[in-house]
Coordinates of C-alpha atoms in Angstrom, one line a residue:
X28 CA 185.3 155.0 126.4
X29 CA 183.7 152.5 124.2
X30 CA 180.3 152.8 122.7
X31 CA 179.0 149.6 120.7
X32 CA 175.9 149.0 118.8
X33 CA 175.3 145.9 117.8
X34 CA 172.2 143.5 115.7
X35 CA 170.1 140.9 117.2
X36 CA 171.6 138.0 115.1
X37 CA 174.9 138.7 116.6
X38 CA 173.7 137.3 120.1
X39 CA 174.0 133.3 119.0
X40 CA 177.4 133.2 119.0
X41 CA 179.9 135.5 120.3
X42 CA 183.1 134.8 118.1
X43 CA 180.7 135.7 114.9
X44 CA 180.0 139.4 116.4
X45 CA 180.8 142.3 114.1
X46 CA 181.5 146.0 115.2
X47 CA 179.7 148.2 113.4
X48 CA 180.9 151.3 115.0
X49 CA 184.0 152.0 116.4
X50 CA 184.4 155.3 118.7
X51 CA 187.3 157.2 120.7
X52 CA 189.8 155.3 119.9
X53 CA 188.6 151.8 119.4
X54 CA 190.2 150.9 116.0
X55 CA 191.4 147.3 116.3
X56 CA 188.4 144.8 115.3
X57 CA 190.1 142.3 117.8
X58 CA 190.1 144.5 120.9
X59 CA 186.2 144.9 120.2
X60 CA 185.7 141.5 119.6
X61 CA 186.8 140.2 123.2
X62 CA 185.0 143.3 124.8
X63 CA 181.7 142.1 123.0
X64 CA 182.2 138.9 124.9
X65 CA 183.2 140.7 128.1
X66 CA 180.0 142.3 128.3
X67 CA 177.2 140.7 126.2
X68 CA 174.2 139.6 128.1
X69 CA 171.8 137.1 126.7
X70 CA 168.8 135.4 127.9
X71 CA 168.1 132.0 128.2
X72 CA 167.3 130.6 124.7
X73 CA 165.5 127.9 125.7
X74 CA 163.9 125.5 128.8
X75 CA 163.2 121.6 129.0
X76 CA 161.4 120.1 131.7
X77 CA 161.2 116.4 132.2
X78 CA 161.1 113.4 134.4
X79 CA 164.6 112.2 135.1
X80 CA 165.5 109.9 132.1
X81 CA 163.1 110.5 130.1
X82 CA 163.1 112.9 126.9
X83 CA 159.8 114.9 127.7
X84 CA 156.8 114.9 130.0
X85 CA 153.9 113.1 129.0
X86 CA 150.3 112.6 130.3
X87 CA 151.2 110.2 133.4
X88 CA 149.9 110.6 136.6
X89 CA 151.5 111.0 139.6
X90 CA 151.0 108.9 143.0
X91 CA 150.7 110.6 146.1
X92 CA 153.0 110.2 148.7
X93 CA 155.8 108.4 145.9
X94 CA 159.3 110.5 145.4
X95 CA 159.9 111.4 141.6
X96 CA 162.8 113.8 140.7
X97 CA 162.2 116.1 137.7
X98 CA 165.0 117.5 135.7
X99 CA 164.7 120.9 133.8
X100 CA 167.5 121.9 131.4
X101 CA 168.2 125.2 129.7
X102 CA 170.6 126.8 127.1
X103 CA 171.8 130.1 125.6
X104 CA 172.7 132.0 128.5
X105 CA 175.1 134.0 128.9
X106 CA 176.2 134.3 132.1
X107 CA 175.2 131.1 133.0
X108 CA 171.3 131.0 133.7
X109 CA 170.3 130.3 137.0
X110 CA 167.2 127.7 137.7
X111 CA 164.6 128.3 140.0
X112 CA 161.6 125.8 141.1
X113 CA 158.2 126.8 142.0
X114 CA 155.5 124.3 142.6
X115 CA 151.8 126.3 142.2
X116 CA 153.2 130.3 143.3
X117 CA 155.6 128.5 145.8
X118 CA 159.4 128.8 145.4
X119 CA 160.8 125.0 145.8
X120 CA 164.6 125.4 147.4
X121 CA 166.0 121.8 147.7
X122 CA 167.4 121.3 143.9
X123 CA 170.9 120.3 142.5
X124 CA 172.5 122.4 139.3
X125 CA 175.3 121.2 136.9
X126 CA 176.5 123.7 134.1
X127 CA 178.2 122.2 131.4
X128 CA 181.5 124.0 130.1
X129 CA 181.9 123.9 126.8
X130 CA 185.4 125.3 124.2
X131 CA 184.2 128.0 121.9
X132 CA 186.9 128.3 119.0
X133 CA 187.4 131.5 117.6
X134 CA 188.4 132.1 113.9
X135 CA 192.2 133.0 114.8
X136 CA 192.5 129.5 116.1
X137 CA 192.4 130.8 119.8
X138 CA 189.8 129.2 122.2
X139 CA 188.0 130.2 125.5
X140 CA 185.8 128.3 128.3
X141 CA 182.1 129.2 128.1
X142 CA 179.7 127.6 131.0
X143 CA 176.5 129.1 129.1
X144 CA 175.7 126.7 126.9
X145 CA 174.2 124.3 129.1
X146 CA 172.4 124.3 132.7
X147 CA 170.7 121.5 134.3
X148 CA 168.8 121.5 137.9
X149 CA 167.4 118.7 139.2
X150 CA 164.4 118.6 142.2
X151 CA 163.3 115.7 143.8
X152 CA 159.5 115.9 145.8
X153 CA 156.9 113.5 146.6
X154 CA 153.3 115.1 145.7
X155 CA 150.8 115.1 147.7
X156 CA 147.0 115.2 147.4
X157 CA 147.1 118.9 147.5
X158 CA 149.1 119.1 144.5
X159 CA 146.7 118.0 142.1
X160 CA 146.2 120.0 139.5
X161 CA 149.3 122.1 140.2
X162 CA 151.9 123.4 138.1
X163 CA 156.0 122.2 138.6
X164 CA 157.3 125.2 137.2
X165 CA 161.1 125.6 136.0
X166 CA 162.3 129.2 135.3
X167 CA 165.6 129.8 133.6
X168 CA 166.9 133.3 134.4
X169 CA 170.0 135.4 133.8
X170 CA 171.7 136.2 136.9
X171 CA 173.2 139.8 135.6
X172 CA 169.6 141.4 134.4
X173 CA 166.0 141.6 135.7
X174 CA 163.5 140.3 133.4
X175 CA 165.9 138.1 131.0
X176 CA 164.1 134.7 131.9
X177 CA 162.4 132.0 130.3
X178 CA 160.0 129.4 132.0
X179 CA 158.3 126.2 131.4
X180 CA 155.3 125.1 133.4
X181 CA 153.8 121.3 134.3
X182 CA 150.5 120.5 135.2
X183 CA 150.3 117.8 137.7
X184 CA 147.6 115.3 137.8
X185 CA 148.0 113.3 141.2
X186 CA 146.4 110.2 142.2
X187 CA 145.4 108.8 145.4
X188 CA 142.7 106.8 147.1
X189 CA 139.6 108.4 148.4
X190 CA 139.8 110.4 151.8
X191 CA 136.5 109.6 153.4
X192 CA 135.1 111.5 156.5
X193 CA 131.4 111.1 158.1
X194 CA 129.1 113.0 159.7
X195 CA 126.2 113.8 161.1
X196 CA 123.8 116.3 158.9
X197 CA 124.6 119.7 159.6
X198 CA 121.3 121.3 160.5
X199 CA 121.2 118.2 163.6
X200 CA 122.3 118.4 166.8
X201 CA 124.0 115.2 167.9
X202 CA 123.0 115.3 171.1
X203 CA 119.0 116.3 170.6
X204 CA 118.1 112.4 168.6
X205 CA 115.5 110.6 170.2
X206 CA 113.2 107.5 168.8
X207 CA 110.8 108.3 166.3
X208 CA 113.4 111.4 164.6
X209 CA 114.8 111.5 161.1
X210 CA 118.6 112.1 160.8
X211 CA 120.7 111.5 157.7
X212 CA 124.4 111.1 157.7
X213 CA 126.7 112.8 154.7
X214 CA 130.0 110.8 153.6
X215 CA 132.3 113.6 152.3
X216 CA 134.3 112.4 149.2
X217 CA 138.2 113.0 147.8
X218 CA 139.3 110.8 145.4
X219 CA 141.3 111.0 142.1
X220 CA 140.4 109.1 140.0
X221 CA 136.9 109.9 141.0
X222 CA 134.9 107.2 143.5
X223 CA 133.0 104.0 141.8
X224 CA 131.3 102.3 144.9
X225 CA 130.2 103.3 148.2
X226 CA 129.0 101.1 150.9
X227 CA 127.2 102.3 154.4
X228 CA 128.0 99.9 157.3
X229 CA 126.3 100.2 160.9
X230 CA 127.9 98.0 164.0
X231 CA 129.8 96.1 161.3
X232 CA 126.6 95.1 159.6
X233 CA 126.4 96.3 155.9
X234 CA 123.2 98.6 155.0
X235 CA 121.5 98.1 152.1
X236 CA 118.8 100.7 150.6
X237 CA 115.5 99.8 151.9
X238 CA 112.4 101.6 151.9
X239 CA 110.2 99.7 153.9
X240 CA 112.5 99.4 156.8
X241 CA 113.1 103.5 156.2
X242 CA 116.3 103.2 155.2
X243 CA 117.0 105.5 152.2
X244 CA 120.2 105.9 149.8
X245 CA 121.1 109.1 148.6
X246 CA 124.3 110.4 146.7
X247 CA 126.4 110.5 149.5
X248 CA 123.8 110.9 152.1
X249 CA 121.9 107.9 154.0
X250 CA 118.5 108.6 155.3
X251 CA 117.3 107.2 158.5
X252 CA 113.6 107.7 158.8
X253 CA 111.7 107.6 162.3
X254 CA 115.0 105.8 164.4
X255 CA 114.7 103.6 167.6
X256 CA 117.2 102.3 170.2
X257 CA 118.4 99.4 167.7
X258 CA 119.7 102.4 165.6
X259 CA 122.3 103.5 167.5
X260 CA 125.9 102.6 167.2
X261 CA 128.4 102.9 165.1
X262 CA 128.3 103.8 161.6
X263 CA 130.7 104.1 158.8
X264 CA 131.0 105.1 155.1
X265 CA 133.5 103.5 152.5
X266 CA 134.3 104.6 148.9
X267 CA 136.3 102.9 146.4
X268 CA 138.0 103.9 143.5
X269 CA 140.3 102.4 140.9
X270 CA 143.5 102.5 143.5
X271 CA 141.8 101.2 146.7
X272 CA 139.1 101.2 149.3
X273 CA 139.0 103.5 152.4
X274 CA 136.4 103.7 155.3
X275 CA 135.5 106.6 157.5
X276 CA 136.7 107.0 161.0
X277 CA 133.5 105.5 163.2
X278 CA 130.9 108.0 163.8
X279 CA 129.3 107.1 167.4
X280 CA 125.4 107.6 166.9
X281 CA 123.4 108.1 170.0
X282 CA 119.7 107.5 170.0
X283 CA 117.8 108.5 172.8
X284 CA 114.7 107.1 174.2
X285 CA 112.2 106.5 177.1
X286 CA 112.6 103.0 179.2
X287 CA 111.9 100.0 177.8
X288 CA 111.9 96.6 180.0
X289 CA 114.9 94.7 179.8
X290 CA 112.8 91.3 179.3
X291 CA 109.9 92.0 177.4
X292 CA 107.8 89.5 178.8
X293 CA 106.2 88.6 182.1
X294 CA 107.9 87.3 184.4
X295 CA 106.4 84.5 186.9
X296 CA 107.8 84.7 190.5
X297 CA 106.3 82.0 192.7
X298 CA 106.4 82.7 196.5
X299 CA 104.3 81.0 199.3
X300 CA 102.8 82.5 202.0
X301 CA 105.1 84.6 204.7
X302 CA 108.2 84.2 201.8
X303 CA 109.6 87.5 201.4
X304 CA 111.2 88.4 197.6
X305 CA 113.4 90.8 196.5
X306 CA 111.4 91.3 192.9
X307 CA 114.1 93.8 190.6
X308 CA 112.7 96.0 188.1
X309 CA 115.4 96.5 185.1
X310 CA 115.0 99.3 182.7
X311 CA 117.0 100.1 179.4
X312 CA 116.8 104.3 178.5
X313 CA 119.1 107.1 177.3
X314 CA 119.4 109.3 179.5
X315 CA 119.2 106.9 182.4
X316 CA 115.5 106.8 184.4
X317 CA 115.8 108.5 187.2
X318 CA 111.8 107.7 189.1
X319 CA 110.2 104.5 189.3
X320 CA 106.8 103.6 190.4
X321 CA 104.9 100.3 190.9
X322 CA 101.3 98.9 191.5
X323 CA 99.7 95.9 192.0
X324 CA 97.0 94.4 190.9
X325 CA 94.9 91.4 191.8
X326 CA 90.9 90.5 190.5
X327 CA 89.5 93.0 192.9
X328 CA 91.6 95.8 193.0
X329 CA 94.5 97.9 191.8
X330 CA 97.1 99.5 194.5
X331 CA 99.8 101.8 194.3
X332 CA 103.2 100.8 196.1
X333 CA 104.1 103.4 198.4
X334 CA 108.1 104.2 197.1
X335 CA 109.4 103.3 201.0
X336 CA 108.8 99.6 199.9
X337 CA 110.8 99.8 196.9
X338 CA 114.4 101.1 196.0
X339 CA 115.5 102.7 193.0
X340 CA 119.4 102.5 191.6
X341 CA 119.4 105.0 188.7
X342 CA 122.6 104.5 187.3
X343 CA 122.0 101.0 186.5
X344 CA 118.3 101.0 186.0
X345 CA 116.9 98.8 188.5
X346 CA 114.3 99.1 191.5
X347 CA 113.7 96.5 193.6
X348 CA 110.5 95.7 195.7
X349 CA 110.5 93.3 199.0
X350 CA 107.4 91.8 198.6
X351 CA 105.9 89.1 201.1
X352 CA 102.2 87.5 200.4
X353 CA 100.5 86.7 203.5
X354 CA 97.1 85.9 202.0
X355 CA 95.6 84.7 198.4
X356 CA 94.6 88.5 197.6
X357 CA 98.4 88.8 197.5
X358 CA 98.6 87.2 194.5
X359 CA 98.5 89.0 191.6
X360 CA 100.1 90.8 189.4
X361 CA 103.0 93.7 189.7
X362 CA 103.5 96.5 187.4
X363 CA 106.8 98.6 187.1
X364 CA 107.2 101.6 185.4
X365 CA 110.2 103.8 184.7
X366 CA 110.8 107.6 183.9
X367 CA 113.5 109.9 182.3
X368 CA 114.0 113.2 180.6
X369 CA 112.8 111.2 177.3
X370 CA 109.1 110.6 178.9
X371 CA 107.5 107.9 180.4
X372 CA 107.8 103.9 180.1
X373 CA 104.6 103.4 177.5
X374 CA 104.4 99.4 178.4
X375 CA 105.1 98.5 182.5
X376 CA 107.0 95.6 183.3
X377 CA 105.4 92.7 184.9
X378 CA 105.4 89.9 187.4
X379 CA 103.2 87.6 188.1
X380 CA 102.8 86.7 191.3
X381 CA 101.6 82.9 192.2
X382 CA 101.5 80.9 195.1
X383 CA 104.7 78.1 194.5
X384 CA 106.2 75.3 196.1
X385 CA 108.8 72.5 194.8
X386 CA 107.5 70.5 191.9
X387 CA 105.7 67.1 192.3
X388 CA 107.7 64.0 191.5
X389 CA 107.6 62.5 188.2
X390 CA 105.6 59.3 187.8
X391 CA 104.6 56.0 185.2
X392 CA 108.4 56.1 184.6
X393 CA 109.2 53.0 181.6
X394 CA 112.6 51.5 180.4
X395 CA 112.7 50.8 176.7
X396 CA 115.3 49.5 174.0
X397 CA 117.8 48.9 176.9
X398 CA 121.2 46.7 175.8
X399 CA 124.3 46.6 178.1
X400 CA 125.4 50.3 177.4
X401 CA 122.3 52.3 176.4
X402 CA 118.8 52.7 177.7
X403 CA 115.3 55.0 176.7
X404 CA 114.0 56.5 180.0
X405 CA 110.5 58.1 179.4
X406 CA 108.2 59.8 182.6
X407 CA 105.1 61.6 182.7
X408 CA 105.6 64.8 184.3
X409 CA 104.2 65.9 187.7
X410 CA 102.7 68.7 188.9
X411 CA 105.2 72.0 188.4
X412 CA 104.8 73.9 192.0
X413 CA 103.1 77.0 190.0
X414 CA 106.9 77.6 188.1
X415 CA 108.6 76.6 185.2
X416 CA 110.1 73.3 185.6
X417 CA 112.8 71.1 184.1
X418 CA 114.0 67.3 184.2
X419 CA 117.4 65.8 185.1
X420 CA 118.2 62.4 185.2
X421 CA 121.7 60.9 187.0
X422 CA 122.9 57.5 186.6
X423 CA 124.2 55.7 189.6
X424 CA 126.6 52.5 190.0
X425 CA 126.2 50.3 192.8
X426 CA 123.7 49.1 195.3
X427 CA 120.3 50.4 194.8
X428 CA 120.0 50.5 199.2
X429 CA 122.9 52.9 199.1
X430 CA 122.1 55.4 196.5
X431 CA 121.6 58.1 198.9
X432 CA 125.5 58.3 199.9
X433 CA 126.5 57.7 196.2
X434 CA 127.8 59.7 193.4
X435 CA 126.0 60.1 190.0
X436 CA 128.2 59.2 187.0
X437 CA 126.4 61.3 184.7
X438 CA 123.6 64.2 184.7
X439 CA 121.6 65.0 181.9
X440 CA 118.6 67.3 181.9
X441 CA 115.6 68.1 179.8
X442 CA 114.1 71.7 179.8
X443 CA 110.6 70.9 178.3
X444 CA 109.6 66.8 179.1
X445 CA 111.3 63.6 181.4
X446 CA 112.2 61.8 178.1
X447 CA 116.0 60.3 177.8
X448 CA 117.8 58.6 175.8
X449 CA 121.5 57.5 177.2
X450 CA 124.2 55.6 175.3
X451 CA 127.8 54.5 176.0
X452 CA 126.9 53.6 179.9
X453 CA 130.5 52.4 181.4
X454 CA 129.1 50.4 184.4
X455 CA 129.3 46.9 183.9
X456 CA 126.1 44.7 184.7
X457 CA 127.4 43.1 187.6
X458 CA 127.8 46.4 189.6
X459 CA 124.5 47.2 188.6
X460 CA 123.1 50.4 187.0
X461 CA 120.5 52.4 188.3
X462 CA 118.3 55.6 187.1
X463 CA 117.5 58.7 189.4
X464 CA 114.5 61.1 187.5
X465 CA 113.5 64.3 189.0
X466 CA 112.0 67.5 188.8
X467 CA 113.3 70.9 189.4
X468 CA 111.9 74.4 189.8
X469 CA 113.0 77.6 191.2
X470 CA 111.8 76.6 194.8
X471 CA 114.0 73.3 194.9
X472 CA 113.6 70.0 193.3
X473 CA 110.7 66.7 193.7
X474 CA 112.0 63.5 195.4
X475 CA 113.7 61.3 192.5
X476 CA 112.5 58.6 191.0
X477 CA 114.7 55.7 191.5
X478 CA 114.4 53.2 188.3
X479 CA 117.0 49.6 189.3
X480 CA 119.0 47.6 186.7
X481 CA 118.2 49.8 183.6
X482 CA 121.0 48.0 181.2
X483 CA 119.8 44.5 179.4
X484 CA 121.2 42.9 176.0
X485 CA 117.9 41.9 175.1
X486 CA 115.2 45.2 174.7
X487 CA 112.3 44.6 177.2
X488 CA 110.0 47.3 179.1
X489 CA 110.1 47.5 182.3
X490 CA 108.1 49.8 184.4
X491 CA 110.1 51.6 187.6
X492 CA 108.8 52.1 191.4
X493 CA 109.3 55.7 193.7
X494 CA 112.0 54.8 196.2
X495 CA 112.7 58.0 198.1
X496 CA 116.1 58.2 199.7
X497 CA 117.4 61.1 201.9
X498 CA 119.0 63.2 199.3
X499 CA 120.9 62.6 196.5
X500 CA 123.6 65.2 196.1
X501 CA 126.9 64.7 194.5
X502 CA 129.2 65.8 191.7
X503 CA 128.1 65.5 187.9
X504 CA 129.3 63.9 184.9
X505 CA 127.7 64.4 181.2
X506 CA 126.5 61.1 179.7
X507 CA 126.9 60.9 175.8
X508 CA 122.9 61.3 174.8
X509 CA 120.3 61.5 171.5
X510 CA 119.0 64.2 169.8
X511 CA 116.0 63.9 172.1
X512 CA 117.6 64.7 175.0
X513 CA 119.3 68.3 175.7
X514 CA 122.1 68.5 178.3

């Protein structure tokens, strides 16, 4: 049996151990020298970690989602030292480990292979947001003994553009918002390096902080104060930092509210006496309406509509009332109003209800600064039927006698007064050119106004007459016009 004590400073290198004690039969120093080396453990002396290629780890930051390999390297072992990766308290598996064998030469000239010298392990991962702040840890540990390790620890910084999510304040319910509420949104924040900008975008329209229009800035909050229909839609936060810009998934914000008219306006609806209408009552609300009710109201009195005269189609938001004047009292006015679980419509909808007819013709019709291709056509306007009213004029070719059974070669119309101003006419003088003005309405259209050889070189007035044909009805053409005349 062989017993060996042994000094600290003996554990660098093996060929330089001394016996100090020799027992039971041990008396040849060279017999104890090669058991020392048979059975001397050591631990790791030392451990380098790095990025491969480079001599030591620095203060660089680390992109998320890029691959780096890391290298660790570690010497004095004996046995060999085996490496082991952690990243944070987790054990990292995937790594590749060369051991360097190196000739130790003895002082009697003999020599022996030694792998402890030298161990390096290298791990290749791609860090991810989660991994900021984490240590890469490298731990160099002899295979043969518990405890005879040495470690080396790096700490991580890991950048990435901000992750942006958006929601709704947490003490409201999304679906309990109504007009007149006030909601605030919160725009949660990751980002390393830390955000510099963020902007708050609704429908694609960017927000800026406004007071008066109740619309508040915050941190990362944005205050909505006392919301109506307009503020629904879509909204979305985006921060930016020094490595990009990112924007928030949309966040779908419903605003509900009572019914509102579609046209906020009244609506004029001529009808004469005996006509039967089909008047439609459109509604915008969240939740849908679901009851209409209507009235009507003339100088003397104010009726309800008994709901078997009027239908209701909730899902779209429409009633419609069949409604047939048979004297002057039933002219007048009709009212609509809409409900739904929001409450009741606070301004009605309204038609106005007045005895109509086709417009008069137009009249004192003049020709001015006429040449062979262009012409000014002025009119005074007639009487409108009790409706809106507009003005086309259509340009004929031909003989004036036979107007009736030709076709226009252009149409142009004017919404608001029988003024026209036409240029780059393609009928020659010979065929002659001639000028058809009317008025139109909802109930129809006047009889034209025939105006006969409207093209001259030499600018003249020249005052038109009514010539009334049968109809005039045939395809259009668009006329190249001035400013003062709309098509």
């Amino acid at each position: 049996m062989l017993i060996i004590y042994f000094t600290k400073y003996l554990m660098e290198y093996a060929d330089k151990v001394r016996c100090k004690n020799l027992v039971l039969g041990c008396d040849v120093a060279e017999q104890c020298r090669q058991s020392l080396h048979r059975f001397f453990l050591v631990k790791p002396l030392s451990v380098i970690i790095r990025r491969l290629g480079r001599e030591v780890i620095g203060n660089e930051s680390l992109l998320a989602g890029k691959r780096y390999d890391v290298e660790c390297e570690t010497a004095g072992s004996r046995p060999p030292a085996v490496i082991t990766w952690y990243k944070g308290r987790r054990r990292q598996l995937k790594h590749t480990t060369i051991k360097t064998i190196i000739l130790l030469n003895f002082l009697d000239g003999s020599q022996e292979e030694r792998s402890e010298n030298r161990t390096v392990s290298t791990v290749e991962f791609e860090p991810g947001v989660e991994d900021d702040g984490k240590s890469i840890t490298c731990r160099a540990e002899n295979p043969n003994v518990t405890g005879l390790f040495v470690e080396k620890s790096w700490k991580i910084d890991v950048v990435y553009p901000p992750i942006v999510s958006l929601n709704l304040g947490s003490t409201l319910s999304p679906e309990d918002i109504k007009e007149g509420d006030d909601v605030y949104f919160e725009c949660h924040i990751r980002a390393n390096p830390s955000w510099s900008k963020l902007v708050w975008i609704h429908d694609n329209q960017i927000l800026a902080h406004n007071t008066s229009a109740r619309i508040i800035w915050s941190n990362q909050s944005l205050v909505l104060q006392s919301v109506t229909r307009s503020s629904a839609g879509r909204y979305v936060c985006a921060a930016t930092n020094a490595l990009n810009e990112t924007r928030s998934e949309p966040l779908h914000f419903r605003v509900k509210f009572a019914p509102v008219c579609k046209e906020d306006r009244i609506i004029v609806v001529g009808a004469s006496r005996g006509e039967s209408l089909d008047i439609a009552c459109r509604v915008e609300a969240d939740p849908p309406a679901h009851n209409f009710r209507w009235k009507f109201n003339n100088s003397g009195e104010t009726l309800e509509v008994a709901p078997a005269r009027f239908s209701m189609e909730k899902s779209s938001g429409v009633s419609v009332l069949r409604y047939t004047p048979s004297t002057e009292l039933d002219y007048g006015t009709l009212s609509c109003w809409a409900d739904n679980v929001v409450g009741t419509q606070s301004r009605p909808c309204l038609f106005q209800l007045v005895a109509a007819g086709k417009p008069f013709p137009v009249r004192n019709c003049t020709l001015a600064n006429q040449t062979y291709t262009s012409v000014e056509v002025k009119c005074v306007p007639g009487y409108d039927g009790g409706l809106p009213q507009k003005f086309v004029l259509e340009v004929y070719h031909g003989d004036v006698d036979y107007l009736a059974s030709s076709q226009p070669l252009y149409n142009v119309s004017n919404p608001d007064e029988p003024s026209f101003a036409l240029a780059g006419l393609e009928a020659s003088v010979e065929a002659g050119v001639h000028v058809a003005v009317y008025a139109v309405n909802a109930k129809g259209r006047s009889q034209p106004v025939i105006l006969s050889e409207v093209t001259y070189r030499d600018a003249e007035k020249r005052t038109g007459k009514y010539v009334l044909p049968s109809d005039v009805n045939a395809p259009r053409r668009i006329c190249q016009i001035k400013s003062e005349t709309n098509v």
